[in-house]
Coordinates of C-alpha atoms in Angstrom, one line a residue:
Chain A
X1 CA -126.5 43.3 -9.2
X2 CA -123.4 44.3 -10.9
X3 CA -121.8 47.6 -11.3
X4 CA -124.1 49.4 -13.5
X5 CA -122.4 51.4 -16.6
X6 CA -121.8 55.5 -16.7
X7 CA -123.7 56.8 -19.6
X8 CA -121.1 57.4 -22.0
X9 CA -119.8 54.4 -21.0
X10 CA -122.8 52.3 -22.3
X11 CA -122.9 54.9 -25.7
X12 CA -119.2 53.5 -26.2
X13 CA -120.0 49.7 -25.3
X14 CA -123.0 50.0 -27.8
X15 CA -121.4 52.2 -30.6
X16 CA -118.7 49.3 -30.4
X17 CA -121.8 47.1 -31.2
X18 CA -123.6 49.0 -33.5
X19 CA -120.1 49.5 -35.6
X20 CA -119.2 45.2 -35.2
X21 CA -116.7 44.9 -37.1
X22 CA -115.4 48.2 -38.4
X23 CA -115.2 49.4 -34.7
X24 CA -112.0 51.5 -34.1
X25 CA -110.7 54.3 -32.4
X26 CA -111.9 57.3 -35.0
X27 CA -115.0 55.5 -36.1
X28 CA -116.0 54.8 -32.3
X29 CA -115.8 58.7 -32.1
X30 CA -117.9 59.6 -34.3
X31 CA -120.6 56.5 -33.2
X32 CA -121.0 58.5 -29.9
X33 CA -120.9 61.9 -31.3
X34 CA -123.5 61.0 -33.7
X35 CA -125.2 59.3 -31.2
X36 CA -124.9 61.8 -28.2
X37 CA -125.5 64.6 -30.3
X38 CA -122.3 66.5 -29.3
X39 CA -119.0 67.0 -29.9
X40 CA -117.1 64.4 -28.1
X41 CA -113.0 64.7 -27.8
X42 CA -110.9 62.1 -28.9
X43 CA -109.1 61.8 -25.3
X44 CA -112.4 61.0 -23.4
X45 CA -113.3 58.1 -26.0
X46 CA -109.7 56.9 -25.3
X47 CA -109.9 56.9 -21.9
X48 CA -113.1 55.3 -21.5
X49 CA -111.9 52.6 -23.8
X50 CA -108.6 51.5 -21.9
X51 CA -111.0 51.6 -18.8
X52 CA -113.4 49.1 -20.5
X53 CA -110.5 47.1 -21.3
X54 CA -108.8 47.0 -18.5
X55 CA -112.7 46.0 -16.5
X56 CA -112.1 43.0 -18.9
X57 CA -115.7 44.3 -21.1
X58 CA -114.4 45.0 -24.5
X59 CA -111.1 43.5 -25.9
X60 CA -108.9 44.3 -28.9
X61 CA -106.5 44.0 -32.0
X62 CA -104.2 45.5 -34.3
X63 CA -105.5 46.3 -38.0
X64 CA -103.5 47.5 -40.4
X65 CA -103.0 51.3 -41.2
X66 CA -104.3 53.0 -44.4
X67 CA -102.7 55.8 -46.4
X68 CA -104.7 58.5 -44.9
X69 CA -103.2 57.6 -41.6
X70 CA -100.0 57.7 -42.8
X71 CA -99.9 53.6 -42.6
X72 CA -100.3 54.1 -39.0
X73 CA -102.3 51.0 -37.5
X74 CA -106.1 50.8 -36.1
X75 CA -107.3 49.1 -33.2
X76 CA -110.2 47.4 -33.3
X77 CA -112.6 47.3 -30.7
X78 CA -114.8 43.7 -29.5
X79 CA -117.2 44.1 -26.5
X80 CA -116.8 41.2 -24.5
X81 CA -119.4 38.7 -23.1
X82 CA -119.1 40.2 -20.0
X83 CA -119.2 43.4 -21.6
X84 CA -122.6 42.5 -23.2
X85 CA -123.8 41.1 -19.8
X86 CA -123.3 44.4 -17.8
X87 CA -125.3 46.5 -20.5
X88 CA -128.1 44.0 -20.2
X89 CA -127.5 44.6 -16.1
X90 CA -127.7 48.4 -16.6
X91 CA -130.4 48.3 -19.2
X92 CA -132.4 46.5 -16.7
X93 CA -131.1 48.9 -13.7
X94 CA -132.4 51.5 -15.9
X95 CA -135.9 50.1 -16.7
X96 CA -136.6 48.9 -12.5
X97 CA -135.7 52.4 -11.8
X98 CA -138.2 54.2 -14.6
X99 CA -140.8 51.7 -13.8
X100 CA -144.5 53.1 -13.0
X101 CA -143.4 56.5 -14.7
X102 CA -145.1 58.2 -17.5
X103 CA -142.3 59.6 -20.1
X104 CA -142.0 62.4 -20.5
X105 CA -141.8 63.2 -16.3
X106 CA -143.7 66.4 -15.5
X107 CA -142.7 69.4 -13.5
X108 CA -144.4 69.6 -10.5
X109 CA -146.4 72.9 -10.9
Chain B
X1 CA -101.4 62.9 -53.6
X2 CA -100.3 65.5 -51.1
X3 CA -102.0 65.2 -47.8
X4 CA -102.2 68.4 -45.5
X5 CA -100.9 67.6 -41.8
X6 CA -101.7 68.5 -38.6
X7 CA -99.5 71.6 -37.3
X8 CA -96.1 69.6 -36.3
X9 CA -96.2 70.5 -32.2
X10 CA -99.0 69.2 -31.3
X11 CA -98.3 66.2 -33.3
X12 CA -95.1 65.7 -31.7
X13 CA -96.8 67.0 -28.1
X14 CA -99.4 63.7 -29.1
X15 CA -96.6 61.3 -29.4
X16 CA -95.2 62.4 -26.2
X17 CA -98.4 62.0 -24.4
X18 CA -99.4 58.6 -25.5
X19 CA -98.4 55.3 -24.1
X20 CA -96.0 53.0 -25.9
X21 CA -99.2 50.8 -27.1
X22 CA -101.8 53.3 -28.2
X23 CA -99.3 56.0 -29.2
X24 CA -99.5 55.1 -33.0
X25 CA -103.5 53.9 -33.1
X26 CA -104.7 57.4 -31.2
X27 CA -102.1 59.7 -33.4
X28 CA -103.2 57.8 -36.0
X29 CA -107.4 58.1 -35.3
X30 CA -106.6 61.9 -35.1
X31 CA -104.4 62.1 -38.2
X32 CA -107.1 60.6 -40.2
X33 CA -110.3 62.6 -38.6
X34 CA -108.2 65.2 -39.3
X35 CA -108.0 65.0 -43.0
X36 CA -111.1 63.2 -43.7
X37 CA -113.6 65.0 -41.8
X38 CA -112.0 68.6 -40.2
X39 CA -109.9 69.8 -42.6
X40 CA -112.3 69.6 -45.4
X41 CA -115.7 70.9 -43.0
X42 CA -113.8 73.6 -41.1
X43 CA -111.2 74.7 -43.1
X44 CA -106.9 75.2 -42.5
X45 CA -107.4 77.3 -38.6
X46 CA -110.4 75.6 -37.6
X47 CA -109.4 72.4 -38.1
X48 CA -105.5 73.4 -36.7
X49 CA -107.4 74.4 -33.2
X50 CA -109.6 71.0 -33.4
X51 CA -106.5 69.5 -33.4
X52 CA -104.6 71.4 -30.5
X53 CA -107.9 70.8 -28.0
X54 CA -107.6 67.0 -28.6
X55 CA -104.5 67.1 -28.1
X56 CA -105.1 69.6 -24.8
X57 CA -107.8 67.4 -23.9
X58 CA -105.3 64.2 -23.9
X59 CA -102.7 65.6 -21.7
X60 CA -105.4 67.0 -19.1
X61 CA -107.1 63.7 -19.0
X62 CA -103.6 62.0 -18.3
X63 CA -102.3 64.9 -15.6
X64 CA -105.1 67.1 -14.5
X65 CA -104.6 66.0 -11.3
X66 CA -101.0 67.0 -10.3
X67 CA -102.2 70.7 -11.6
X68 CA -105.1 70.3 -9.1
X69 CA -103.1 70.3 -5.9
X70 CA -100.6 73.3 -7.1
X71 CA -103.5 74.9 -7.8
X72 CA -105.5 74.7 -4.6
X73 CA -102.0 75.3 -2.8
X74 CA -101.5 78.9 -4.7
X75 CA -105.5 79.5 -3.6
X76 CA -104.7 79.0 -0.2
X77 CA -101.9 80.9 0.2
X78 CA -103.0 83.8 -1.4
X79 CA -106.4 83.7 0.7
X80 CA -104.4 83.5 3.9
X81 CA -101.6 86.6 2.6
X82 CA -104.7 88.4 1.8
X83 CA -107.3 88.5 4.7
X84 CA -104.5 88.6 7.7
X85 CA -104.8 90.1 11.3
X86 CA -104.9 93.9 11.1
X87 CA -101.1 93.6 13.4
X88 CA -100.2 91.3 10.1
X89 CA -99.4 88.3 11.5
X90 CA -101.4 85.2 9.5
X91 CA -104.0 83.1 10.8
X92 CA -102.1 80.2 9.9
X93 CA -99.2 81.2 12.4
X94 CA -100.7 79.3 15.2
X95 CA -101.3 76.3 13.6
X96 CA -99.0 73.1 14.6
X97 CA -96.2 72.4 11.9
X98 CA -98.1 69.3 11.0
X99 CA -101.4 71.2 9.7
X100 CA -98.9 73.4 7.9
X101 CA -96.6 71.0 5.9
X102 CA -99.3 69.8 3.4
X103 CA -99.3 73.8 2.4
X104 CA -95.2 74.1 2.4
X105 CA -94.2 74.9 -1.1
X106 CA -92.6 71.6 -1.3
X107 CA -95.7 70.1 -1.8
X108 CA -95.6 72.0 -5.2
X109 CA -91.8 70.4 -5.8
X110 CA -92.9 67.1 -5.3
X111 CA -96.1 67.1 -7.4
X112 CA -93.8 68.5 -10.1
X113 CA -91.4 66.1 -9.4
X114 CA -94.5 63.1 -9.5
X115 CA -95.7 64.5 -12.8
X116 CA -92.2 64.1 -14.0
X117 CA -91.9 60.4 -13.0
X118 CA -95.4 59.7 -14.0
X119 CA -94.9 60.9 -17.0
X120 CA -91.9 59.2 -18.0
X121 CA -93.0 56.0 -16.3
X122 CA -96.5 56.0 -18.3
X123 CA -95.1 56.9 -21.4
X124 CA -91.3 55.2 -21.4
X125 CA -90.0 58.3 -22.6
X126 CA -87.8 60.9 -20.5
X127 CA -89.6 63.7 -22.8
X128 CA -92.9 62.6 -21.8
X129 CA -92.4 63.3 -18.2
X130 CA -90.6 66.5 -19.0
X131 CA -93.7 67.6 -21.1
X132 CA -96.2 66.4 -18.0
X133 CA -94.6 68.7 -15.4
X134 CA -93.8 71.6 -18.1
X135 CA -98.2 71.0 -18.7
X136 CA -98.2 71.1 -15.4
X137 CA -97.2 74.8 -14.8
X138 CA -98.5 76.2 -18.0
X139 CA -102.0 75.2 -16.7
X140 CA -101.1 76.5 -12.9
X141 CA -99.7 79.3 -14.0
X142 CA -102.7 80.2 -16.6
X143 CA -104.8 79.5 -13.7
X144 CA -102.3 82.0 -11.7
X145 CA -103.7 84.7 -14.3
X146 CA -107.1 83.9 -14.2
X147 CA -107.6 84.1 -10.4
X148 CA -105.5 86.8 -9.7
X149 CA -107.5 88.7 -12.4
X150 CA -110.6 88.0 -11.2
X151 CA -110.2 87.9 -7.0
X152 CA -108.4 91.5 -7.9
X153 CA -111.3 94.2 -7.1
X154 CA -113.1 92.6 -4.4
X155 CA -110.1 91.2 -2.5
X156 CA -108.8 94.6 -2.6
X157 CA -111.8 95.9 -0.9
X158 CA -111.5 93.4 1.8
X159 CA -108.0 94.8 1.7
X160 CA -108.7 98.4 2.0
X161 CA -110.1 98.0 5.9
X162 CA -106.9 96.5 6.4
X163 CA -104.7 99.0 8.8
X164 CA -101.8 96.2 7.6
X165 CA -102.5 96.7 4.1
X166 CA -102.9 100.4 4.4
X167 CA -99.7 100.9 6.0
X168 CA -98.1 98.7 3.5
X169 CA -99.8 100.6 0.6
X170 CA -98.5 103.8 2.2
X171 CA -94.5 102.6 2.7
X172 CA -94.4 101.7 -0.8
X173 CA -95.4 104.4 -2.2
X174 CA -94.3 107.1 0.2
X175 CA -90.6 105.3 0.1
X176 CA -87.6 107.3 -1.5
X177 CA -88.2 106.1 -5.2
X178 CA -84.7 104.2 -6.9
X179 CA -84.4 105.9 -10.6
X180 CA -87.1 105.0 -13.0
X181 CA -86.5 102.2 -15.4
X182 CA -86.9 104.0 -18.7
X183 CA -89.1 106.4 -17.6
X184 CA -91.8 103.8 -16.1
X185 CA -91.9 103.9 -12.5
X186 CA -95.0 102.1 -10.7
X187 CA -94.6 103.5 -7.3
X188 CA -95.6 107.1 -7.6
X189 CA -97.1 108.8 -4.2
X190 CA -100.2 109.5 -5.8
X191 CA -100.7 105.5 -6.9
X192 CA -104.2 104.3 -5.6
X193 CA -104.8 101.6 -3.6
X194 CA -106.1 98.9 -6.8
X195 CA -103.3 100.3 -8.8
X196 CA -100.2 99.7 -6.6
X197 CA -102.3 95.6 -5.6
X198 CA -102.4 95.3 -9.7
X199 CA -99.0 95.8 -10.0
X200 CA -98.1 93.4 -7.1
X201 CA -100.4 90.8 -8.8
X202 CA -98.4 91.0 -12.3
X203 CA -95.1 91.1 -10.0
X204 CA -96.4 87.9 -8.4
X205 CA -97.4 86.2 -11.4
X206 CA -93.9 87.1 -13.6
X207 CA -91.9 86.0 -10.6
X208 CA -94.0 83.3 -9.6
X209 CA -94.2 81.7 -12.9
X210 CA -90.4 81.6 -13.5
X211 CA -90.0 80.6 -10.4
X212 CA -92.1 77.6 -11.1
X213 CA -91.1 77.2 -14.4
X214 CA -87.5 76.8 -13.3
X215 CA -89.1 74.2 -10.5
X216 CA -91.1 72.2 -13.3
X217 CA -88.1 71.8 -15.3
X218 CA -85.1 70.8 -12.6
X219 CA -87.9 68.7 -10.9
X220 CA -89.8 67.3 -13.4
X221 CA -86.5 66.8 -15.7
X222 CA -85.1 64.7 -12.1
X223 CA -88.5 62.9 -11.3
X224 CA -89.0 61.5 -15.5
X225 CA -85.5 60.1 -15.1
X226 CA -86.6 58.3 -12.1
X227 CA -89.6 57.3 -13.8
X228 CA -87.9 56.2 -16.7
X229 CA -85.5 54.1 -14.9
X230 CA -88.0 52.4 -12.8
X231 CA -90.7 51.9 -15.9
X232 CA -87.3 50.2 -17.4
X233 CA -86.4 48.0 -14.8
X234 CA -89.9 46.9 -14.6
X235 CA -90.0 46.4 -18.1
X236 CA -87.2 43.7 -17.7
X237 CA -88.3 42.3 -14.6
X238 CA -91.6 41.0 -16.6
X239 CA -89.9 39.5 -19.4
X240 CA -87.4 38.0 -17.4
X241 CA -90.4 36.5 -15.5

């Protein structure tokens, strides 16, 4: 089985899914805050993307900037097929593991 | 149409944080969260301080871990200077020199020196080493405060049942007293134990800290030229190749 994906590395991988083609940097962000439910900084998105990219599971490309970003330039954000094939691995990591249990788990008293 | 910007150091703390290839996509992700979302929800301060922590939250991500081994250095020593042999002398005394090196305080110019180079090396810019190390000590140094602060009463208690720390207590503030400086003198005879170690403590902390202010800049200034040099000469070496 292959390495299976921290957890807010698979909310990155699938906000960079769920967005298609408007995922970038800012919009990425606010995916997994959304999605997470908390405030997430800027630097740990970041981070977590160069990681994916440099595991070859998401890949990349220059936009062009807008006026509210001073012209500055967006990167966009692909996951990759191997990307995609390591969240299937972990989803199914994820399900073996829960398998036979009742959701949610109880306490034992 | 005006647009309101971020406060301009932490902007210009961003761009020397950032490597060469993300440096204008990340400032420019924050720039526009910034006026698009935070400004408007949270208002001028708010939104100023959202901005500051991401940028905080950048430069601990890229260097936490040179501040990590100052840190745990400082801990150490002041764990050892603290609970001692009641003669005075320090457990550590009998330990070979090889135990002891990793604990030398130039472990602490050499990490600065490493944050320098790293810096300037992951960045290609000799101010973005200089601002790693200079992170560097502001971190260890507000760490300095913290610990000191809190390891203050109940290290001194430890202290107290100390005949070494007694007699020291007692020389300094039984000594002939040098001519107050503007009326404040710290070391009167009737100083109490906490009092004369809360003093030291602030001693420690102002000399300590320019101490290793002074190191973070000479050595972190030395090691992002070295890093700079070498991220250069790497630089050509792949496109020659």
């Amino acid at each position: 089985m292959a390495d299976v994906l921290g957890s807010f590395e698979q909310a990155v991988l699938l906000a960079i899914v769920r967005l298609d083609d408007g995922a970038y940097g800012r919009a990425i962000l606010n995916e997994v805050a959304a999605r997470l439910e908390r405030d997430v900084a800027a630097g740990a998105v970041q981070a977590t993307l160069e990681r994916l990219e440099r595991k070859g599971l998401v890949r990349s490309r220059l936009g062009t900037g807008t006026p509210i970003r001073d012209g500055r330039a967006r990167r966009f954000y692909a996951v990759s097929a191997e990307g995609v094939h390591q969240l299937n691995e972990t989803r199914t990591a994820h399900d073996l593991i829960w398998r036979g249990f009742a959701r949610p788990l109880k306490a034992r008293a | 149409m005006t647009m309101s910007n971020p406060p301009a150091i932490p902007q210009a703390l961003l761009h020397l944080l950032l490597p060469i290839d993300s440096r204008e996509t990340v400032s420019g992700d924050l720039l526009e969260e910034y006026r698009e979302a935070r400004l408007p929800a949270l208002g001028r301060l708010r939104a100023d301080f959202w901005y500051w922590r991401q940028v905080g939250g950048i430069w601990l991500r890229a260097y936490w871990w040179f501040a990590v081994p100052v840190v745990l250095l400082i801990v150490i020593h002041d764990i050892f200077n603290t609970f001692r042999a009641p003669s005075g002398s320090s457990y550590l005394d009998g330990l070979p020199h090889l135990a002891l090196a990793p604990m030398s305080p130039l472990v602490a110019v050499g990490l600065f020196c490493l944050a320098g180079a790293y810096g300037s090396w992951r960045t290609q810019r000799w101010a973005g080493g200089f601002v790693a190390a200079l992170g560097t000590f502001c971190i260890v140094w507000l760490f300095m405060a913290v610990w000191w602060n809190a390891t203050l009463y109940p290290f001194a208690q430890v202290q107290q049942s100390n005949p070494y720390w007694i007699h020291a207590w007692q020389w300094s503030t039984h000594r002939a007293h040098p001519p107050s400086f503007f009326g404040f003198n710290p070391d009167t005879p009737d100083e109490t134990f906490l009092r004369w170690i809360f003093w030291d403590n602030v001693g420690g902390l102002f000399f300590l800290g320019i101490a290793m202010l002074t190191m973070s800049m000479v050595c972190g200034g030395i090691g992002s030229i070295l890093g700079l040099i070498t991220s250069r000469w790497r630089s050509g070496e792949s496109q020659k190749s």
